[in-house]
Amino acid sequence: MQKAMVAVLNTIYEQDFLECSYGFRPGRGQHQALDEVKRVICTRSTGWVLELDITAYFGSIVREKLMEMIEKRVSDSSVLRLIRKWIQVGVIDQGQLFVSDKGTGQGQTISPLLANIYLLCARRMVRGCGEAPT
């Protein structure tokens, strides 16, 4: 079910993602990202390189902000309800259920796409054309 939802949401959001974004996108990966870094560094005057590693990213996404972002592009209440249920699923560890109030549940098929949607807002904020997803 999540795989089908990813296919549908990809058709909506893929046009919004930046060309320089390679993580968890169809037909893109770390090798293409490294090729692009090499191409840019070798063909342009480069004064600096910024590398980011967002610690615990999947687990730190604010769910309500994520849903607000999705609701701007998706209006089907059944789809929104399903996504909300997926991001609120808890984890069973040693027989105990743990439910968090943040995050997308790393390991779910839909989590990387939801993380990219959330990151899109942060990138727009950095570029000065949107709100931070705090």
CSV table of N, CA, C and O in Angstrom, one decimal:
chain,number,residue,atom,x,y,z
A,1,MET,N,0.8,-1.2,0.0
A,1,MET,CA,0.0,0.0,0.0
A,1,MET,C,0.9,1.3,0.0
A,1,MET,O,0.6,2.2,-0.7
A,2,GLN,N,1.9,1.3,0.8
A,2,GLN,CA,2.8,2.4,0.9
A,2,GLN,C,3.5,2.6,-0.4
A,2,GLN,O,3.7,3.7,-0.9
A,3,LYS,N,3.9,1.5,-1.0
A,3,LYS,CA,4.6,1.6,-2.3
A,3,LYS,C,3.8,2.3,-3.4
A,3,LYS,O,4.2,3.1,-4.1
A,4,ALA,N,2.5,2.0,-3.4
A,4,ALA,CA,1.6,2.6,-4.3
A,4,ALA,C,1.4,4.1,-4.0
A,4,ALA,O,1.3,4.9,-4.9
A,5,MET,N,1.3,4.4,-2.7
A,5,MET,CA,1.2,5.8,-2.3
A,5,MET,C,2.5,6.6,-2.7
A,5,MET,O,2.4,7.7,-3.1
A,6,VAL,N,3.6,6.0,-2.6
A,6,VAL,CA,4.9,6.6,-3.0
A,6,VAL,C,4.8,7.0,-4.5
A,6,VAL,O,5.2,8.1,-4.9
A,7,ALA,N,4.4,6.0,-5.3
A,7,ALA,CA,4.3,6.3,-6.7
A,7,ALA,C,3.4,7.5,-7.0
A,7,ALA,O,3.7,8.3,-7.8
A,8,VAL,N,2.2,7.5,-6.3
A,8,VAL,CA,1.3,8.6,-6.5
A,8,VAL,C,1.9,10.0,-6.1
A,8,VAL,O,1.9,11.0,-6.8
A,9,LEU,N,2.4,10.0,-4.9
A,9,LEU,CA,3.0,11.2,-4.3
A,9,LEU,C,4.2,11.7,-5.1
A,9,LEU,O,4.5,12.9,-5.2
A,10,ASN,N,5.0,10.7,-5.6
A,10,ASN,CA,6.2,11.1,-6.5
A,10,ASN,C,5.8,11.9,-7.7
A,10,ASN,O,6.4,12.8,-8.1
A,11,THR,N,4.6,11.5,-8.3
A,11,THR,CA,4.2,12.3,-9.5
A,11,THR,C,3.8,13.7,-9.1
A,11,THR,O,3.9,14.6,-9.9
A,12,ILE,N,3.4,13.9,-7.9
A,12,ILE,CA,3.0,15.3,-7.4
A,12,ILE,C,4.2,16.1,-7.0
A,12,ILE,O,4.4,17.2,-7.4
A,13,TYR,N,5.2,15.5,-6.3
A,13,TYR,CA,6.3,16.2,-5.7
A,13,TYR,C,7.5,16.2,-6.5
A,13,TYR,O,8.4,17.1,-6.3
A,14,GLU,N,7.7,15.3,-7.4
A,14,GLU,CA,9.0,15.2,-8.1
A,14,GLU,C,9.4,16.5,-8.8
A,14,GLU,O,10.5,16.9,-8.8
A,15,GLN,N,8.4,17.2,-9.3
A,15,GLN,CA,8.6,18.4,-10.0
A,15,GLN,C,9.0,19.6,-9.1
A,15,GLN,O,9.6,20.5,-9.5
A,16,ASP,N,8.8,19.4,-7.8
A,16,ASP,CA,9.2,20.4,-6.8
A,16,ASP,C,10.6,20.3,-6.3
A,16,ASP,O,11.2,21.2,-5.9
A,17,PHE,N,11.1,19.0,-6.3
A,17,PHE,CA,12.4,18.8,-5.7
A,17,PHE,C,13.5,19.4,-6.6
A,17,PHE,O,13.4,19.5,-7.8
A,18,LEU,N,14.5,19.9,-5.9
A,18,LEU,CA,15.6,20.6,-6.6
A,18,LEU,C,16.4,19.6,-7.4
A,18,LEU,O,16.6,18.4,-7.1
A,19,GLU,N,16.9,20.1,-8.5
A,19,GLU,CA,17.7,19.3,-9.4
A,19,GLU,C,19.0,18.7,-8.7
A,19,GLU,O,19.4,17.6,-9.0
A,20,CYS,N,19.5,19.5,-7.7
A,20,CYS,CA,20.7,19.0,-7.0
A,20,CYS,C,20.4,18.1,-5.9
A,20,CYS,O,21.3,17.7,-5.2
A,21,SER,N,19.1,17.7,-5.8
A,21,SER,CA,18.8,16.7,-4.7
A,21,SER,C,18.8,15.3,-5.2
A,21,SER,O,18.1,15.0,-6.2
A,22,TYR,N,19.5,14.4,-4.6
A,22,TYR,CA,19.7,13.1,-5.1
A,22,TYR,C,19.2,12.0,-4.1
A,22,TYR,O,19.0,10.9,-4.5
A,23,GLY,N,19.0,12.3,-2.8
A,23,GLY,CA,18.6,11.3,-1.8
A,23,GLY,C,17.2,10.8,-2.0
A,23,GLY,O,16.3,11.5,-2.1
A,24,PHE,N,17.1,9.4,-2.1
A,24,PHE,CA,15.8,8.7,-2.1
A,24,PHE,C,14.9,9.2,-3.2
A,24,PHE,O,13.7,9.4,-3.0
A,25,ARG,N,15.4,9.4,-4.4
A,25,ARG,CA,14.6,9.8,-5.5
A,25,ARG,C,14.7,8.8,-6.6
A,25,ARG,O,15.8,8.2,-6.8
A,26,PRO,N,13.6,8.6,-7.4
A,26,PRO,CA,13.7,7.6,-8.5
A,26,PRO,C,14.8,7.9,-9.5
A,26,PRO,O,14.9,9.1,-10.0
A,27,GLY,N,15.6,6.9,-9.8
A,27,GLY,CA,16.6,7.1,-10.8
A,27,GLY,C,17.8,7.9,-10.3
A,27,GLY,O,18.7,8.3,-11.2
A,28,ARG,N,17.9,8.2,-9.0
A,28,ARG,CA,19.0,9.0,-8.5
A,28,ARG,C,19.6,8.3,-7.3
A,28,ARG,O,18.9,7.6,-6.6
A,29,GLY,N,20.9,8.6,-7.1
A,29,GLY,CA,21.5,8.0,-5.9
A,29,GLY,C,22.8,8.6,-5.6
A,29,GLY,O,23.2,9.6,-6.2
A,30,GLN,N,23.5,8.0,-4.7
A,30,GLN,CA,24.8,8.6,-4.2
A,30,GLN,C,25.8,8.7,-5.3
A,30,GLN,O,26.6,9.6,-5.3
A,31,HIS,N,25.9,7.8,-6.3
A,31,HIS,CA,26.9,7.8,-7.3
A,31,HIS,C,26.6,9.0,-8.3
A,31,HIS,O,27.6,9.7,-8.6
A,32,GLN,N,25.4,9.3,-8.6
A,32,GLN,CA,25.1,10.5,-9.4
A,32,GLN,C,25.4,11.7,-8.7
A,32,GLN,O,25.9,12.7,-9.2
A,33,ALA,N,25.2,11.7,-7.4
A,33,ALA,CA,25.5,12.9,-6.6
A,33,ALA,C,27.0,13.2,-6.5
A,33,ALA,O,27.4,14.3,-6.7
A,34,LEU,N,27.8,12.1,-6.4
A,34,LEU,CA,29.2,12.3,-6.4
A,34,LEU,C,29.7,12.7,-7.7
A,34,LEU,O,30.7,13.5,-7.8
A,35,ASP,N,29.1,12.2,-8.8
A,35,ASP,CA,29.5,12.6,-10.2
A,35,ASP,C,29.3,14.1,-10.3
A,35,ASP,O,30.1,14.8,-11.0
A,36,GLU,N,28.1,14.6,-9.8
A,36,GLU,CA,27.8,16.0,-9.9
A,36,GLU,C,28.8,16.8,-9.1
A,36,GLU,O,29.2,17.9,-9.6
A,37,VAL,N,29.1,16.4,-7.9
A,37,VAL,CA,30.1,17.2,-7.1
A,37,VAL,C,31.4,17.2,-7.9
A,37,VAL,O,32.0,18.3,-8.0
A,38,LYS,N,31.8,16.1,-8.4
A,38,LYS,CA,33.1,16.1,-9.2
A,38,LYS,C,33.0,17.0,-10.4
A,38,LYS,O,33.9,17.8,-10.6
A,39,ARG,N,31.9,17.0,-11.1
A,39,ARG,CA,31.8,17.8,-12.3
A,39,ARG,C,31.8,19.3,-11.9
A,39,ARG,O,32.5,20.1,-12.6
A,40,VAL,N,31.1,19.7,-10.9
A,40,VAL,CA,31.1,21.1,-10.5
A,40,VAL,C,32.4,21.6,-10.0
A,40,VAL,O,32.9,22.6,-10.4
A,41,ILE,N,33.1,20.8,-9.1
A,41,ILE,CA,34.4,21.2,-8.6
A,41,ILE,C,35.4,21.3,-9.7
A,41,ILE,O,36.3,22.2,-9.7
A,42,CYS,N,35.4,20.4,-10.7
A,42,CYS,CA,36.4,20.4,-11.7
A,42,CYS,C,36.1,21.4,-12.8
A,42,CYS,O,37.0,21.7,-13.6
A,43,THR,N,34.9,21.9,-13.0
A,43,THR,CA,34.6,22.8,-14.1
A,43,THR,C,34.3,24.2,-13.7
A,43,THR,O,34.1,25.1,-14.5
A,44,ARG,N,34.1,24.4,-12.4
A,44,ARG,CA,33.8,25.8,-11.9
A,44,ARG,C,34.8,26.2,-10.8
A,44,ARG,O,35.4,25.4,-10.1
A,45,SER,N,34.9,27.5,-10.7
A,45,SER,CA,35.6,28.1,-9.6
A,45,SER,C,34.8,27.9,-8.3
A,45,SER,O,33.7,28.3,-8.2
A,46,THR,N,35.4,27.1,-7.4
A,46,THR,CA,34.7,26.8,-6.2
A,46,THR,C,35.5,27.3,-5.0
A,46,THR,O,36.6,26.9,-4.8
A,47,GLY,N,34.8,28.1,-4.2
A,47,GLY,CA,35.4,28.7,-3.0
A,47,GLY,C,35.2,27.9,-1.8
A,47,GLY,O,35.9,27.9,-0.8
A,48,TRP,N,34.1,27.1,-1.8
A,48,TRP,CA,33.8,26.3,-0.6
A,48,TRP,C,32.8,25.2,-1.0
A,48,TRP,O,32.2,25.2,-2.0
A,49,VAL,N,32.8,24.2,-0.2
A,49,VAL,CA,31.9,23.0,-0.3
A,49,VAL,C,31.2,22.8,1.0
A,49,VAL,O,31.8,22.8,2.1
A,50,LEU,N,29.9,22.7,1.0
A,50,LEU,CA,29.1,22.4,2.2
A,50,LEU,C,28.6,21.0,2.2
A,50,LEU,O,27.9,20.6,1.3
A,51,GLU,N,28.9,20.3,3.3
A,51,GLU,CA,28.4,18.9,3.4
A,51,GLU,C,27.5,18.9,4.7
A,51,GLU,O,27.9,19.4,5.7
A,52,LEU,N,26.4,18.3,4.6
A,52,LEU,CA,25.5,18.3,5.7
A,52,LEU,C,25.1,16.8,6.0
A,52,LEU,O,24.9,16.0,5.1
A,53,ASP,N,25.1,16.5,7.3
A,53,ASP,CA,24.6,15.2,7.7
A,53,ASP,C,23.6,15.5,8.8
A,53,ASP,O,23.9,15.9,9.9
A,54,ILE,N,22.3,15.3,8.5
A,54,ILE,CA,21.3,15.7,9.5
A,54,ILE,C,21.1,14.5,10.4
A,54,ILE,O,20.5,13.5,10.1
A,55,THR,N,21.5,14.7,11.7
A,55,THR,CA,21.5,13.6,12.6
A,55,THR,C,20.0,13.3,13.0
A,55,THR,O,19.2,14.2,13.3
A,56,ALA,N,19.7,12.0,13.0
A,56,ALA,CA,18.4,11.6,13.4
A,56,ALA,C,17.2,12.3,12.7
A,56,ALA,O,16.2,12.6,13.2
A,57,TYR,N,17.5,12.5,11.4
A,57,TYR,CA,16.5,13.3,10.6
A,57,TYR,C,15.1,12.7,10.6
A,57,TYR,O,14.1,13.3,10.8
A,58,PHE,N,15.0,11.4,10.2
A,58,PHE,CA,13.7,10.8,10.1
A,58,PHE,C,12.9,10.8,11.5
A,58,PHE,O,11.7,11.0,11.5
A,59,GLY,N,13.6,10.7,12.6
A,59,GLY,CA,13.0,10.8,13.9
A,59,GLY,C,12.7,12.1,14.4
A,59,GLY,O,12.0,12.3,15.4
A,60,SER,N,13.2,13.2,13.8
A,60,SER,CA,13.0,14.5,14.3
A,60,SER,C,12.0,15.4,13.5
A,60,SER,O,11.8,16.5,13.8
A,61,ILE,N,11.4,14.8,12.5
A,61,ILE,CA,10.4,15.5,11.7
A,61,ILE,C,9.2,15.8,12.5
A,61,ILE,O,8.7,14.9,13.2
A,62,VAL,N,8.8,17.1,12.5
A,62,VAL,CA,7.6,17.5,13.2
A,62,VAL,C,6.4,17.1,12.4
A,62,VAL,O,6.1,17.6,11.3
A,63,ARG,N,5.6,16.1,12.9
A,63,ARG,CA,4.5,15.5,12.1
A,63,ARG,C,3.5,16.6,11.6
A,63,ARG,O,3.0,16.5,10.5
A,64,GLU,N,3.0,17.4,12.5
A,64,GLU,CA,2.0,18.4,12.1
A,64,GLU,C,2.5,19.3,11.0
A,64,GLU,O,1.7,19.7,10.1
A,65,LYS,N,3.7,19.7,11.1
A,65,LYS,CA,4.3,20.6,10.0
A,65,LYS,C,4.4,19.8,8.7
A,65,LYS,O,4.0,20.3,7.6
A,66,LEU,N,4.8,18.5,8.8
A,66,LEU,CA,4.8,17.7,7.6
A,66,LEU,C,3.4,17.6,7.0
A,66,LEU,O,3.3,17.8,5.8
A,67,MET,N,2.4,17.3,7.8
A,67,MET,CA,1.0,17.2,7.3
A,67,MET,C,0.6,18.5,6.7
A,67,MET,O,-0.1,18.5,5.7
A,68,GLU,N,0.9,19.6,7.3
A,68,GLU,CA,0.5,20.9,6.7
A,68,GLU,C,1.1,21.1,5.3
A,68,GLU,O,0.5,21.6,4.4
A,69,MET,N,2.4,20.7,5.1
A,69,MET,CA,3.0,20.8,3.8
A,69,MET,C,2.3,19.9,2.8
A,69,MET,O,2.1,20.3,1.7
A,70,ILE,N,2.0,18.7,3.2
A,70,ILE,CA,1.3,17.7,2.3
A,70,ILE,C,-0.1,18.2,2.0
A,70,ILE,O,-0.5,18.1,0.8
A,71,GLU,N,-0.8,18.8,2.9
A,71,GLU,CA,-2.1,19.3,2.7
A,71,GLU,C,-2.2,20.4,1.7
A,71,GLU,O,-3.2,20.7,1.1
A,72,LYS,N,-1.1,21.1,1.5
A,72,LYS,CA,-1.0,22.2,0.5
A,72,LYS,C,-1.1,21.6,-0.9
A,72,LYS,O,-1.5,22.3,-1.9
A,73,ARG,N,-0.7,20.3,-1.1
A,73,ARG,CA,-0.7,19.7,-2.5
A,73,ARG,C,-1.7,18.6,-2.6
A,73,ARG,O,-2.0,18.2,-3.7
A,74,VAL,N,-2.1,18.0,-1.5
A,74,VAL,CA,-3.0,16.8,-1.5
A,74,VAL,C,-4.3,17.2,-0.8
A,74,VAL,O,-4.2,17.6,0.4
A,75,SER,N,-5.4,17.0,-1.4
A,75,SER,CA,-6.7,17.4,-0.8
A,75,SER,C,-7.5,16.2,-0.4
A,75,SER,O,-8.5,16.3,0.3
A,76,ASP,N,-7.2,15.0,-0.9
A,76,ASP,CA,-8.0,13.8,-0.7
A,76,ASP,C,-7.9,13.4,0.8
A,76,ASP,O,-6.8,13.0,1.3
A,77,SER,N,-9.0,13.5,1.5
A,77,SER,CA,-9.0,13.2,3.0
A,77,SER,C,-8.6,11.8,3.3
A,77,SER,O,-8.0,11.5,4.3
A,78,SER,N,-9.0,10.8,2.4
A,78,SER,CA,-8.6,9.4,2.7
A,78,SER,C,-7.1,9.2,2.6
A,78,SER,O,-6.5,8.5,3.4
A,79,VAL,N,-6.4,9.9,1.7
A,79,VAL,CA,-5.0,9.8,1.5
A,79,VAL,C,-4.3,10.5,2.7
A,79,VAL,O,-3.4,9.9,3.3
A,80,LEU,N,-4.8,11.6,3.1
A,80,LEU,CA,-4.2,12.4,4.2
A,80,LEU,C,-4.4,11.6,5.5
A,80,LEU,O,-3.4,11.5,6.3
A,81,ARG,N,-5.5,10.9,5.7
A,81,ARG,CA,-5.8,10.1,6.9
A,81,ARG,C,-4.8,8.9,6.9
A,81,ARG,O,-4.2,8.6,8.0
A,82,LEU,N,-4.6,8.3,5.8
A,82,LEU,CA,-3.7,7.2,5.7
A,82,LEU,C,-2.3,7.6,6.0
A,82,LEU,O,-1.6,6.9,6.8
A,83,ILE,N,-1.8,8.7,5.5
A,83,ILE,CA,-0.4,9.1,5.7
A,83,ILE,C,-0.3,9.5,7.2
A,83,ILE,O,0.7,9.1,7.9
A,84,ARG,N,-1.3,10.1,7.8
A,84,ARG,CA,-1.2,10.4,9.2
A,84,ARG,C,-1.1,9.2,10.1
A,84,ARG,O,-0.3,9.1,11.0
A,85,LYS,N,-1.9,8.1,9.7
A,85,LYS,CA,-1.8,6.9,10.5
A,85,LYS,C,-0.4,6.3,10.3
A,85,LYS,O,0.2,5.7,11.3
A,86,TRP,N,0.2,6.3,9.1
A,86,TRP,CA,1.5,5.7,8.9
A,86,TRP,C,2.6,6.4,9.8
A,86,TRP,O,3.5,5.8,10.3
A,87,ILE,N,2.5,7.7,9.9
A,87,ILE,CA,3.6,8.5,10.6
A,87,ILE,C,3.4,8.4,12.1
A,87,ILE,O,4.3,8.7,12.8
A,88,GLN,N,2.2,7.9,12.5
A,88,GLN,CA,2.0,7.8,14.0
A,88,GLN,C,2.1,6.4,14.5
A,88,GLN,O,1.9,6.2,15.7
A,89,VAL,N,2.6,5.5,13.7
A,89,VAL,CA,2.8,4.1,14.1
A,89,VAL,C,3.9,4.0,15.1
A,89,VAL,O,4.9,4.7,14.9
A,90,GLY,N,3.7,3.3,16.1
A,90,GLY,CA,4.8,3.1,17.1
A,90,GLY,C,5.7,1.9,16.7
A,90,GLY,O,5.6,1.3,15.6
A,91,VAL,N,6.6,1.6,17.6
A,91,VAL,CA,7.6,0.6,17.4
A,91,VAL,C,7.6,-0.4,18.6
A,91,VAL,O,7.5,0.1,19.7
A,92,ILE,N,7.6,-1.6,18.3
A,92,ILE,CA,7.7,-2.6,19.4
A,92,ILE,C,9.1,-3.0,19.6
A,92,ILE,O,9.8,-3.5,18.7
A,93,ASP,N,9.6,-2.8,20.8
A,93,ASP,CA,11.0,-3.2,21.2
A,93,ASP,C,11.0,-4.1,22.4
A,93,ASP,O,10.5,-3.6,23.5
A,94,GLN,N,11.5,-5.2,22.3
A,94,GLN,CA,11.5,-6.2,23.4
A,94,GLN,C,10.1,-6.3,24.1
A,94,GLN,O,9.9,-6.3,25.3
A,95,GLY,N,9.1,-6.4,23.2
A,95,GLY,CA,7.7,-6.7,23.7
A,95,GLY,C,7.0,-5.5,24.2
A,95,GLY,O,5.8,-5.6,24.6
A,96,GLN,N,7.6,-4.3,24.1
A,96,GLN,CA,7.0,-3.1,24.6
A,96,GLN,C,6.7,-2.1,23.4
A,96,GLN,O,7.6,-2.0,22.5
A,97,LEU,N,5.5,-1.5,23.4
A,97,LEU,CA,5.2,-0.5,22.4
A,97,LEU,C,5.7,0.8,22.8
A,97,LEU,O,5.4,1.3,23.9
A,98,PHE,N,6.4,1.5,21.9
A,98,PHE,CA,6.9,2.8,22.1
A,98,PHE,C,6.3,3.7,21.0
A,98,PHE,O,6.4,3.4,19.8
A,99,VAL,N,5.6,4.8,21.4
A,99,VAL,CA,5.0,5.7,20.4
A,99,VAL,C,5.7,7.1,20.7
A,99,VAL,O,5.7,7.6,21.8
A,100,SER,N,6.2,7.6,19.6
A,100,SER,CA,6.8,9.0,19.7
A,100,SER,C,5.8,10.0,19.1
A,100,SER,O,5.0,9.7,18.3
A,101,ASP,N,6.1,11.2,19.4
A,101,ASP,CA,5.2,12.3,18.9
A,101,ASP,C,5.9,13.0,17.7
A,101,ASP,O,5.4,13.9,17.1
A,102,LYS,N,7.1,12.5,17.3
A,102,LYS,CA,7.8,13.1,16.2
A,102,LYS,C,8.3,12.0,15.3
A,102,LYS,O,8.4,10.9,15.7
A,103,GLY,N,8.7,12.3,14.1
A,103,GLY,CA,9.3,11.4,13.2
A,103,GLY,C,8.4,10.7,12.2
A,103,GLY,O,7.1,10.8,12.3
A,104,THR,N,9.0,10.0,11.2
A,104,THR,CA,8.2,9.3,10.2
A,104,THR,C,8.3,7.8,10.3
A,104,THR,O,7.8,7.2,9.4
A,105,GLY,N,9.0,7.3,11.2
A,105,GLY,CA,9.2,5.9,11.3
A,105,GLY,C,10.2,5.3,10.3
A,105,GLY,O,9.8,4.9,9.2
A,106,GLN,N,11.4,5.5,10.6
A,106,GLN,CA,12.5,5.0,9.7
A,106,GLN,C,12.3,3.5,9.4
A,106,GLN,O,12.0,2.7,10.2
A,107,GLY,N,12.4,3.2,8.1
A,107,GLY,CA,12.2,1.8,7.7
A,107,GLY,C,10.9,1.6,6.9
A,107,GLY,O,10.8,0.6,6.2
A,108,GLN,N,10.0,2.5,7.0
A,108,GLN,CA,8.8,2.4,6.2
A,108,GLN,C,9.1,2.8,4.8
A,108,GLN,O,9.9,3.7,4.5
A,109,THR,N,8.4,2.2,3.9
A,109,THR,CA,8.6,2.5,2.5
A,109,THR,C,8.3,4.0,2.1
A,109,THR,O,9.0,4.6,1.3
A,110,ILE,N,7.4,4.6,2.8
A,110,ILE,CA,7.0,6.0,2.5
A,110,ILE,C,7.9,7.0,3.2
A,110,ILE,O,7.9,8.2,2.8
A,111,SER,N,8.6,6.6,4.2
A,111,SER,CA,9.4,7.6,5.0
A,111,SER,C,10.4,8.4,4.2
A,111,SER,O,10.5,9.6,4.5
A,112,PRO,N,11.2,7.8,3.3
A,112,PRO,CA,12.1,8.7,2.6
A,112,PRO,C,11.4,9.8,1.8
A,112,PRO,O,11.9,10.9,1.7
A,113,LEU,N,10.3,9.5,1.1
A,113,LEU,CA,9.6,10.5,0.4
A,113,LEU,C,9.1,11.6,1.3
A,113,LEU,O,9.2,12.8,1.0
A,114,LEU,N,8.5,11.2,2.4
A,114,LEU,CA,8.0,12.2,3.4
A,114,LEU,C,9.1,13.0,3.9
A,114,LEU,O,9.0,14.3,4.1
A,115,ALA,N,10.3,12.4,4.1
A,115,ALA,CA,11.4,13.2,4.6
A,115,ALA,C,11.9,14.2,3.5
A,115,ALA,O,12.3,15.3,3.9
A,116,ASN,N,11.8,13.8,2.3
A,116,ASN,CA,12.2,14.7,1.2
A,116,ASN,C,11.2,15.9,1.1
A,116,ASN,O,11.6,17.0,0.8
A,117,ILE,N,9.9,15.6,1.3
A,117,ILE,CA,8.9,16.7,1.3
A,117,ILE,C,9.2,17.7,2.4
A,117,ILE,O,9.2,18.9,2.2
A,118,TYR,N,9.5,17.2,3.6
A,118,TYR,CA,9.8,18.0,4.7
A,118,TYR,C,11.1,18.8,4.5
A,118,TYR,O,11.2,20.0,4.7
A,119,LEU,N,12.1,18.2,3.9
A,119,LEU,CA,13.4,18.8,3.6
A,119,LEU,C,13.2,19.9,2.5
A,119,LEU,O,13.9,20.9,2.5
A,120,LEU,N,12.3,19.7,1.6
A,120,LEU,CA,12.0,20.7,0.6
A,120,LEU,C,11.7,22.0,1.2
A,120,LEU,O,12.1,23.1,0.7
A,121,CYS,N,10.9,22.0,2.2
A,121,CYS,CA,10.5,23.2,2.9
A,121,CYS,C,11.7,23.9,3.5
A,121,CYS,O,11.9,25.1,3.4
A,122,ALA,N,12.6,23.1,4.1
A,122,ALA,CA,13.8,23.7,4.7
A,122,ALA,C,14.7,24.3,3.7
A,122,ALA,O,15.3,25.4,3.9
A,123,ARG,N,14.8,23.6,2.5
A,123,ARG,CA,15.6,24.2,1.4
A,123,ARG,C,15.1,25.5,0.9
A,123,ARG,O,15.8,26.4,0.6
A,124,ARG,N,13.7,25.6,0.8
A,124,ARG,CA,13.1,26.8,0.4
A,124,ARG,C,13.4,27.9,1.4
A,124,ARG,O,13.6,29.1,1.0
A,125,MET,N,13.4,27.6,2.7
A,125,MET,CA,13.6,28.6,3.7
A,125,MET,C,15.1,29.1,3.6
A,125,MET,O,15.3,30.3,3.6
A,126,VAL,N,16.0,28.2,3.3
A,126,VAL,CA,17.4,28.6,3.2
A,126,VAL,C,17.6,29.5,2.0
A,126,VAL,O,18.3,30.4,2.0
A,127,ARG,N,16.8,29.2,0.9
A,127,ARG,CA,16.9,30.0,-0.3
A,127,ARG,C,16.1,31.3,-0.2
A,127,ARG,O,16.0,32.1,-1.1
A,128,GLY,N,15.4,31.5,1.0
A,128,GLY,CA,14.6,32.7,1.2
A,128,GLY,C,13.3,32.7,0.6
A,128,GLY,O,12.7,33.8,0.3
A,129,CYS,N,12.7,31.5,0.3
A,129,CYS,CA,11.3,31.5,-0.3
A,129,CYS,C,10.4,30.6,0.4
A,129,CYS,O,9.6,29.9,-0.2
A,130,GLY,N,10.4,30.6,1.7
A,130,GLY,CA,9.5,29.7,2.4
A,130,GLY,C,9.7,29.8,3.9
A,130,GLY,O,10.6,30.5,4.4
A,131,GLU,N,8.8,29.1,4.6
A,131,GLU,CA,8.9,29.1,6.1
A,131,GLU,C,9.8,27.9,6.5
A,131,GLU,O,9.8,26.8,5.9
A,132,ALA,N,10.4,28.0,7.7
A,132,ALA,CA,11.2,26.9,8.2
A,132,ALA,C,10.2,25.9,8.8
A,132,ALA,O,9.1,26.3,9.3
A,133,PRO,N,10.5,24.6,8.8
A,133,PRO,CA,9.6,23.6,9.2
A,133,PRO,C,9.7,23.3,10.7
A,133,PRO,O,9.3,22.3,11.2
A,134,THR,N,10.2,24.2,11.5
A,134,THR,CA,10.5,24.0,13.0
A,134,THR,C,9.5,23.2,13.7
A,134,THR,O,8.4,23.2,13.8
